Amino acid sequence: MTNVYAWPPVGAVGSEWSRIAPVNRSRSLISGRRYVSAHARERRVVTLEATALTNGAMGAGYMEMLKRFLQGGEHLVRLYNYAINSIFDDAERDTSMQSYPVSWEDGGDPVDWEDDGAAVKWFTGGFVTGTGSTAGGLNFVTVSGYPPNSLVALPGEFLTFYGASTVTTQIVAPAYSNASGGAIVRVFDALVGSGVVSIGTRDTGVFEVLNLPRSVQPLEGDWKYTWSFQEVFADEVPGGFTEVDPWN
């Protein structure tokens, strides 16, 4: 069993969250025609820079303990990412653009809600609904419930769609609401059916460390730990993942 450790409470001062999609390339010697085909699945890659004196000068200690938990790279890390850039204040997003699923419990046991045999999902925060569609090879979600005549989405932001299944995708182009609070948002992945839409969410994945950083402490001032990660999928790990949070 492989442990997946939570990232410690250490903020990043620099980050890269990108994707690699390896391909094979060849060209015909006769016609010059170019041939390209994927030879491996797409993966996310992450670089994080964390400072030693963050979180009350606890950053370096957290980094060293995470390195020990990973045991040279045998174990993995769960990472989260937000949009590449944002012009919105978090409090504004929480009330007008984001919906959060609510879970119910009774004595610690989960409680399921149904309506005529169909599962009922509960949400808190802003309530925005949308319907997915595809046209001309591009994917869209038509949404309603936003403030009128406003910018509601930026390219690179994450959108979570709570439909028959929960899908998090990225927004391709800016989207503006009309006078009625409706908007058409272009997204990267196809969304099927109707559901609750939340813009400004975050992406997550499980990653292996490509290098365990070593960082020299200077006589004075702050110093950095630079991490490089590559995504790992559950079906690649015998026995699957065991999520562990040693920081709380």
GROMACS .gro file of N, CA, C and O in nm, residues 18 61-62 82 94 107 113 120 142 155 158 175 204 227 247:
model
   60
   18SER      N    1   0.135   2.242  -1.463
   18SER     CA    2   0.121   2.229  -1.606
   18SER      C    3   0.094   2.083  -1.641
   18SER      O    4   0.072   2.000  -1.554
   61GLY      N    5   1.102   2.312   0.893
   61GLY     CA    6   1.073   2.191   0.969
   61GLY      C    7   0.970   2.103   0.900
   61GLY      O    8   0.987   1.980   0.891
   62TYR      N    9   0.863   2.165   0.850
   62TYR     CA   10   0.762   2.089   0.776
   62TYR      C   11   0.823   2.024   0.652
   62TYR      O   12   0.792   1.908   0.619
   82TYR      N   13  -0.499   2.628  -0.762
   82TYR     CA   14  -0.603   2.722  -0.797
   82TYR      C   15  -0.574   2.779  -0.937
   82TYR      O   16  -0.484   2.732  -1.005
   94ASP      N   17  -1.697   3.325  -0.294
   94ASP     CA   18  -1.772   3.232  -0.211
   94ASP      C   19  -1.922   3.257  -0.218
   94ASP      O   20  -2.002   3.165  -0.213
  107GLY      N   21  -2.462   1.085   1.388
  107GLY     CA   22  -2.375   1.012   1.478
  107GLY      C   23  -2.247   0.966   1.410
  107GLY      O   24  -2.191   0.862   1.446
  113TRP      N   25  -2.975   1.126   0.094
  113TRP     CA   26  -3.107   1.181   0.065
  113TRP      C   27  -3.151   1.134  -0.072
  113TRP      O   28  -3.071   1.128  -0.166
  120VAL      N   29  -3.029   1.297  -0.392
  120VAL     CA   30  -3.042   1.442  -0.378
  120VAL      C   31  -2.909   1.497  -0.326
  120VAL      O   32  -2.856   1.447  -0.227
  142THR      N   33  -2.369   2.630  -2.053
  142THR     CA   34  -2.456   2.748  -2.046
  142THR      C   35  -2.507   2.761  -1.903
  142THR      O   36  -2.569   2.668  -1.850
  155PRO      N   37  -0.974   3.265  -1.850
  155PRO     CA   38  -0.906   3.148  -1.904
  155PRO      C   39  -0.807   3.090  -1.804
  155PRO      O   40  -0.734   3.164  -1.736
  158PHE      N   41  -1.051   2.708  -1.294
  158PHE     CA   42  -1.115   2.577  -1.285
  158PHE      C   43  -1.264   2.592  -1.259
  158PHE      O   44  -1.307   2.679  -1.181
  175ALA      N   45  -1.557   3.476  -2.000
  175ALA     CA   46  -1.703   3.467  -2.017
  175ALA      C   47  -1.768   3.582  -1.940
  175ALA      O   48  -1.726   3.615  -1.828
  204THR      N   49  -0.693   1.901  -0.823
  204THR     CA   50  -0.613   1.822  -0.730
  204THR      C   51  -0.563   1.696  -0.797
  204THR      O   52  -0.620   1.651  -0.897
  227TRP      N   53   1.061   2.203  -0.507
  227TRP     CA   54   1.012   2.068  -0.530
  227TRP      C   55   0.968   2.051  -0.676
  227TRP      O   56   0.908   2.141  -0.733
  247TRP      N   57  -0.039   1.622   0.971
  247TRP     CA   58  -0.016   1.758   1.020
  247TRP      C   59  -0.125   1.806   1.114
  247TRP      O   60  -0.111   1.910   1.178
   0.00000   0.00000   0.00000
